[in-house]
Amino acid sequence: MYTQTRTEIIGKATLRAMITIRELAKASGFSPTTISLVMNKSPAGQHIPAKTKESIRNWARKLGYYPNQFARSLRSSRSGSIAVIVPDVSDPYCAQVLLGVDKALYRSAYLPLLVDIQNSRARFRKYISTLFERRIEGVIAVANSLQLQTEMLDIFANNRIPVAAIGRESSDARINSVSVDNEAGARLAISHLFELGHRRIAFIRGPKAVIDSAHRWLGIVEFAKEVSLPLDSALITQLKDTASSSEGGFEAMMRLLRGGTPFSAVMAFDDMTAFGAIQALTQAGLKVPEQCSVVGFDDIAAAAHFNPPLTTIGQSMEELGKIGVSIFLQAREAQHGRGPGVRPIHRMVEPVLAVRASTARV
Amino acid sequence: MYTQTRTEIIGKATLRAMITIRELAKASGFSPTTISLVMNKSPAGQHIPAKTKESIRNWARKLGYYPNQFARSLRSSRSGSIAVIVPDVSDPYCAQVLLGVDKALYRSAYLPLLVDIQNSRARFRKYISTLFERRIEGVIAVANSLQLQTEMLDIFANNRIPVAAIGRESSDARINSVSVDNEAGARLAISHLFELGHRRIAFIRGPKAVIDSAHRWLGIVEFAKEVSLPLDSALITQLKDTASSSEGGFEAMMRLLRGGTPFSAVMAFDDMTAFGAIQALTQAGLKVPEQCSVVGFDDIAAAAHFNPPLTTIGQSMEELGKIGVSIFLQAREAQHGRGPGVRPIHRMVEPVLAVRASTARV
DNA sequence: TTGTAAGCGTTATCAT
DNA sequence: ATGATAACGCTTACAA
């Protein structure tokens, strides 16, 4: 094959191995301009005969011509890349969001640059220059965890790069966001338990610093008031760590059990917490859901496969990701259109109750 | 701030917003050459006075100068990007490998371009041109699943782009690979059960088309022969789908239970399969591990959080990822050094037995 | 020690 | 309908 012969040159050869538009021009007999017009389906080239177009495309395929994106970006001032920042790729929540982002971006002209900051501020900072050097046109950040605070995203907004924060409402007005309606989700969860006849319900609240915790708690308090359900402070505990984890859930449940106040159901901050809580219950000889119902939040992939399959509040992370992309595209459109008059976009997705086998009638 | 003022221009402004080396030259009073030498710490610039260097770096920081990577790549013929291809980002196995890849790549000069082919050949094909256009210098592919066959990676090898396949040995000699020692892993699993006193062991084998299945089975057969353990064909079943899943495990276990042949332990193809099997056992009223021990393979994150926590064979996906990167770096080094005489690299990681609560003495 | 100028591959503008 | 030419921002001989 042609390209293979050319790669015999060693050293810096890697990129040179590809054929250039001028070489393609020479080989095909057309000029670089014509080729460019054809390859990009430019409006300016609409009067080029179909025969010519056909011929050029054939030559391109035959010689393996792939236009150099760097030259293109340099000329056009468009990088076609967008940063997707996640606190931790191996976290199932992030993974699901990523899936949605990817699906949505796939149809667009943008390529995602995945930045996994692994819960480290230092890593985040080190990536910033890389992203600027690559001239990213936007940022989509999964900001559900503590580690990726929206303030950190200010640097992008300062440089007029549109930012979409996923999973947490931003305090900065210039930062767009999508998140689940935490309050509504919490209501769904507690009302599910309430309808099953549970009256003595325990709560494992999320870390204080996570804004979602507060919103979810608000939903609980309001629902409780409406149906006159008393909230016993002996049945309320809080995750200690900054991040949620199965271990945290385990410990929280141990505290509740040691407390001695009886309860027939638990509402956990999220699924990981619920997993830990169920393990603690099982270990204490209590069967779920027969002796204690458990409900989680998030509906991560593992929830459905857990033993027992977990009843939880789904928030379609995939949807969050897709909306994140659409927000970016919209923001970018607005930026191009009128410049300054861009309003921040905030959207919420509706939570859904996924009833599985970890909850039962009293 | 300077950069902000400049961005008032609308339209194509996004990339223009950044300052160029010439503007920095004008502002600082030094020439582009000097600046380039300083910013890149070029050997040629070793005699530039510290004072000048200092001054240039200060100006750069003050004006927010980030060298344009496109211009740089165009000039230097080095893209600094490498494709990381995964069958499915939301799969926990992939996620863990990705973590390792990312950690290893972070210290290198390369930026990963994540390609999630979502188990679709069509998506894969569509990405190929994007990757060539961006002039990737290498490919790291998680090839554990059926969906990403090593043959698909040939197109890169054909273009002299080093490829490292993770999770599956490649048949093509030009494709480097790292995988777990499946045979040794299977031995670990069965000998663990054997030592716990199990003699009637059931097996849920992996899909036929997955090469790992065969390797694991080989380990089983050899071990059985050594200790004269009879393998009862009534206790051997196989996943039907092309991919492994919790559902597949559930069905396989139902088949085994319906078969009526008694057994005290099951070895599942992988963790997801084990999850499904445990659910089936639980549903049938059998307690794990009291009435039936279960062992998985992979040690995905959820295994430790499962109920009961799953005994399984760990294969440090993170390690696989890191090795994948080191193989790429090595391959690239070799390519630069001597050109043709590059030997394919194949490495294996040792599996480890993670004993948790899903297995017990008979 | 620092500056000048050419060229990387593409595309937009202007000619033909 | 197609072609010549300049410019995008950077690096690197080579010149001063």
PDB file of N, CA, C and O in Angstrom, chain B residues 143-146 149-150 167-171 179-180 182-183 205-218 242 269:
ATOM      1  N   ALA B 143      -9.670  -4.958  24.738  1.00  0.00           N
ATOM      2  CA  ALA B 143     -10.205  -5.920  23.784  1.00  0.00           C
ATOM      3  C   ALA B 143     -10.772  -7.143  24.469  1.00  0.00           C
ATOM      4  O   ALA B 143     -10.850  -8.204  23.882  1.00  0.00           O
ATOM      5  N   ASN B 144     -11.191  -6.988  25.713  1.00  0.00           N
ATOM      6  CA  ASN B 144     -11.665  -8.170  26.436  1.00  0.00           C
ATOM      7  C   ASN B 144     -12.976  -8.708  25.875  1.00  0.00           C
ATOM      8  O   ASN B 144     -13.212  -9.892  25.869  1.00  0.00           O
ATOM      9  N   SER B 145     -13.807  -7.814  25.401  1.00  0.00           N
ATOM     10  CA  SER B 145     -15.099  -8.291  24.918  1.00  0.00           C
ATOM     11  C   SER B 145     -15.017  -8.713  23.466  1.00  0.00           C
ATOM     12  O   SER B 145     -14.089  -8.390  22.747  1.00  0.00           O
ATOM     13  N   LEU B 146     -16.004  -9.446  23.094  1.00  0.00           N
ATOM     14  CA  LEU B 146     -16.105  -9.916  21.727  1.00  0.00           C
ATOM     15  C   LEU B 146     -16.126  -8.775  20.723  1.00  0.00           C
ATOM     16  O   LEU B 146     -15.631  -8.874  19.622  1.00  0.00           O
ATOM     17  N   GLN B 149     -12.750  -6.901  18.296  1.00  0.00           N
ATOM     18  CA  GLN B 149     -11.848  -7.973  17.912  1.00  0.00           C
ATOM     19  C   GLN B 149     -10.509  -7.415  17.476  1.00  0.00           C
ATOM     20  O   GLN B 149     -10.417  -6.318  16.962  1.00  0.00           O
ATOM     21  N   THR B 150      -9.496  -8.210  17.709  1.00  0.00           N
ATOM     22  CA  THR B 150      -8.166  -7.711  17.382  1.00  0.00           C
ATOM     23  C   THR B 150      -8.000  -7.477  15.886  1.00  0.00           C
ATOM     24  O   THR B 150      -7.227  -6.635  15.472  1.00  0.00           O
ATOM     25  N   GLY B 167      -6.300  -7.196  27.676  1.00  0.00           N
ATOM     26  CA  GLY B 167      -7.337  -8.129  28.099  1.00  0.00           C
ATOM     27  C   GLY B 167      -7.543  -9.308  27.182  1.00  0.00           C
ATOM     28  O   GLY B 167      -8.356 -10.175  27.447  1.00  0.00           O
ATOM     29  N   ARG B 168      -6.814  -9.320  26.106  1.00  0.00           N
ATOM     30  CA  ARG B 168      -6.939 -10.475  25.229  1.00  0.00           C
ATOM     31  C   ARG B 168      -5.664 -10.631  24.408  1.00  0.00           C
ATOM     32  O   ARG B 168      -5.143  -9.653  23.879  1.00  0.00           O
ATOM     33  N   GLU B 169      -5.226 -11.847  24.300  1.00  0.00           N
ATOM     34  CA  GLU B 169      -4.055 -12.065  23.468  1.00  0.00           C
ATOM     35  C   GLU B 169      -4.449 -11.888  22.014  1.00  0.00           C
ATOM     36  O   GLU B 169      -5.510 -12.324  21.591  1.00  0.00           O
ATOM     37  N   SER B 170      -3.582 -11.245  21.264  1.00  0.00           N
ATOM     38  CA  SER B 170      -3.932 -11.011  19.873  1.00  0.00           C
ATOM     39  C   SER B 170      -3.386 -12.130  19.010  1.00  0.00           C
ATOM     40  O   SER B 170      -2.385 -12.760  19.321  1.00  0.00           O
ATOM     41  N   SER B 171      -4.082 -12.364  17.913  1.00  0.00           N
ATOM     42  CA  SER B 171      -3.611 -13.395  16.996  1.00  0.00           C
ATOM     43  C   SER B 171      -2.617 -12.777  16.009  1.00  0.00           C
ATOM     44  O   SER B 171      -1.711 -13.427  15.525  1.00  0.00           O
ATOM     45  N   SER B 179      -2.530  -9.359  29.034  1.00  0.00           N
ATOM     46  CA  SER B 179      -3.756  -9.960  29.531  1.00  0.00           C
ATOM     47  C   SER B 179      -3.445 -10.669  30.827  1.00  0.00           C
ATOM     48  O   SER B 179      -2.283 -10.848  31.201  1.00  0.00           O
ATOM     49  N   VAL B 180      -4.483 -11.087  31.500  1.00  0.00           N
ATOM     50  CA  VAL B 180      -4.266 -11.819  32.734  1.00  0.00           C
ATOM     51  C   VAL B 180      -3.942 -13.248  32.338  1.00  0.00           C
ATOM     52  O   VAL B 180      -4.282 -13.699  31.237  1.00  0.00           O
ATOM     53  N   ASN B 182      -5.150 -16.288  32.335  1.00  0.00           N
ATOM     54  CA  ASN B 182      -6.460 -16.887  32.585  1.00  0.00           C
ATOM     55  C   ASN B 182      -6.372 -18.297  33.143  1.00  0.00           C
ATOM     56  O   ASN B 182      -7.131 -18.680  34.028  1.00  0.00           O
ATOM     57  N   GLU B 183      -5.425 -19.031  32.619  1.00  0.00           N
ATOM     58  CA  GLU B 183      -5.283 -20.412  33.054  1.00  0.00           C
ATOM     59  C   GLU B 183      -4.924 -20.459  34.538  1.00  0.00           C
ATOM     60  O   GLU B 183      -5.562 -21.164  35.328  1.00  0.00           O
ATOM     61  N   ARG B 205     -19.431 -21.751  32.222  1.00  0.00           N
ATOM     62  CA  ARG B 205     -18.342 -21.334  31.325  1.00  0.00           C
ATOM     63  C   ARG B 205     -18.732 -20.086  30.542  1.00  0.00           C
ATOM     64  O   ARG B 205     -19.910 -19.770  30.378  1.00  0.00           O
ATOM     65  N   GLY B 206     -17.725 -19.392  30.046  1.00  0.00           N
ATOM     66  CA  GLY B 206     -17.968 -18.179  29.272  1.00  0.00           C
ATOM     67  C   GLY B 206     -18.411 -18.493  27.856  1.00  0.00           C
ATOM     68  O   GLY B 206     -18.411 -19.656  27.443  1.00  0.00           O
ATOM     69  N   PRO B 207     -18.810 -17.473  27.118  1.00  0.00           N
ATOM     70  CA  PRO B 207     -19.238 -17.667  25.728  1.00  0.00           C
ATOM     71  C   PRO B 207     -18.110 -18.318  24.918  1.00  0.00           C
ATOM     72  O   PRO B 207     -16.945 -18.034  25.143  1.00  0.00           O
ATOM     73  N   LYS B 208     -18.491 -19.158  24.003  1.00  0.00           N
ATOM     74  CA  LYS B 208     -17.495 -19.896  23.208  1.00  0.00           C
ATOM     75  C   LYS B 208     -16.541 -18.973  22.479  1.00  0.00           C
ATOM     76  O   LYS B 208     -15.349 -19.228  22.407  1.00  0.00           O
ATOM     77  N   ALA B 209     -17.079 -17.906  21.949  1.00  0.00           N
ATOM     78  CA  ALA B 209     -16.273 -17.048  21.085  1.00  0.00           C
ATOM     79  C   ALA B 209     -15.219 -16.241  21.840  1.00  0.00           C
ATOM     80  O   ALA B 209     -14.323 -15.669  21.234  1.00  0.00           O
ATOM     81  N   VAL B 210     -15.334 -16.186  23.159  1.00  0.00           N
ATOM     82  CA  VAL B 210     -14.344 -15.433  23.930  1.00  0.00           C
ATOM     83  C   VAL B 210     -13.182 -16.345  24.269  1.00  0.00           C
ATOM     84  O   VAL B 210     -13.348 -17.360  24.936  1.00  0.00           O
ATOM     85  N   ILE B 211     -12.016 -15.953  23.808  1.00  0.00           N
ATOM     86  CA  ILE B 211     -10.844 -16.814  23.948  1.00  0.00           C
ATOM     87  C   ILE B 211     -10.527 -17.115  25.410  1.00  0.00           C
ATOM     88  O   ILE B 211     -10.061 -18.187  25.759  1.00  0.00           O
ATOM     89  N   ASP B 212     -10.835 -16.140  26.291  1.00  0.00           N
ATOM     90  CA  ASP B 212     -10.572 -16.320  27.720  1.00  0.00           C
ATOM     91  C   ASP B 212     -11.265 -17.565  28.270  1.00  0.00           C
ATOM     92  O   ASP B 212     -10.734 -18.254  29.138  1.00  0.00           O
ATOM     93  N   SER B 213     -12.466 -17.819  27.768  1.00  0.00           N
ATOM     94  CA  SER B 213     -13.223 -18.980  28.246  1.00  0.00           C
ATOM     95  C   SER B 213     -12.387 -20.239  28.101  1.00  0.00           C
ATOM     96  O   SER B 213     -12.267 -21.038  29.031  1.00  0.00           O
ATOM     97  N   ALA B 214     -11.820 -20.393  26.936  1.00  0.00           N
ATOM     98  CA  ALA B 214     -11.042 -21.585  26.644  1.00  0.00           C
ATOM     99  C   ALA B 214      -9.841 -21.692  27.571  1.00  0.00           C
ATOM    100  O   ALA B 214      -9.568 -22.748  28.148  1.00  0.00           O
ATOM    101  N   HIS B 215      -9.126 -20.562  27.742  1.00  0.00           N
ATOM    102  CA  HIS B 215      -7.944 -20.585  28.605  1.00  0.00           C
ATOM    103  C   HIS B 215      -8.312 -20.948  30.045  1.00  0.00           C
ATOM    104  O   HIS B 215      -7.616 -21.716  30.703  1.00  0.00           O
ATOM    105  N   ARG B 216      -9.413 -20.367  30.514  1.00  0.00           N
ATOM    106  CA  ARG B 216      -9.814 -20.655  31.891  1.00  0.00           C
ATOM    107  C   ARG B 216     -10.181 -22.128  32.045  1.00  0.00           C
ATOM    108  O   ARG B 216      -9.842 -22.768  33.027  1.00  0.00           O
ATOM    109  N   TRP B 217     -10.871 -22.619  31.058  1.00  0.00           N
ATOM    110  CA  TRP B 217     -11.304 -24.013  31.131  1.00  0.00           C
ATOM    111  C   TRP B 217     -10.118 -24.963  31.159  1.00  0.00           C
ATOM    112  O   TRP B 217     -10.107 -25.975  31.854  1.00  0.00           O
ATOM    113  N   LEU B 218      -9.094 -24.580  30.410  1.00  0.00           N
ATOM    114  CA  LEU B 218      -7.879 -25.383  30.380  1.00  0.00           C
ATOM    115  C   LEU B 218      -7.310 -25.520  31.790  1.00  0.00           C
ATOM    116  O   LEU B 218      -6.891 -26.606  32.211  1.00  0.00           O
ATOM    117  N   THR B 242     -23.378 -13.509  23.666  1.00  0.00           N
ATOM    118  CA  THR B 242     -22.016 -13.219  23.248  1.00  0.00           C
ATOM    119  C   THR B 242     -21.280 -12.483  24.357  1.00  0.00           C
ATOM    120  O   THR B 242     -20.087 -12.608  24.520  1.00  0.00           O
ATOM    121  N   PHE B 269     -18.066 -17.765  35.237  1.00  0.00           N
ATOM    122  CA  PHE B 269     -17.111 -17.251  34.259  1.00  0.00           C
ATOM    123  C   PHE B 269     -16.500 -15.932  34.726  1.00  0.00           C
ATOM    124  O   PHE B 269     -15.297 -15.730  34.662  1.00  0.00           O
TER     125      PHE B 269
END
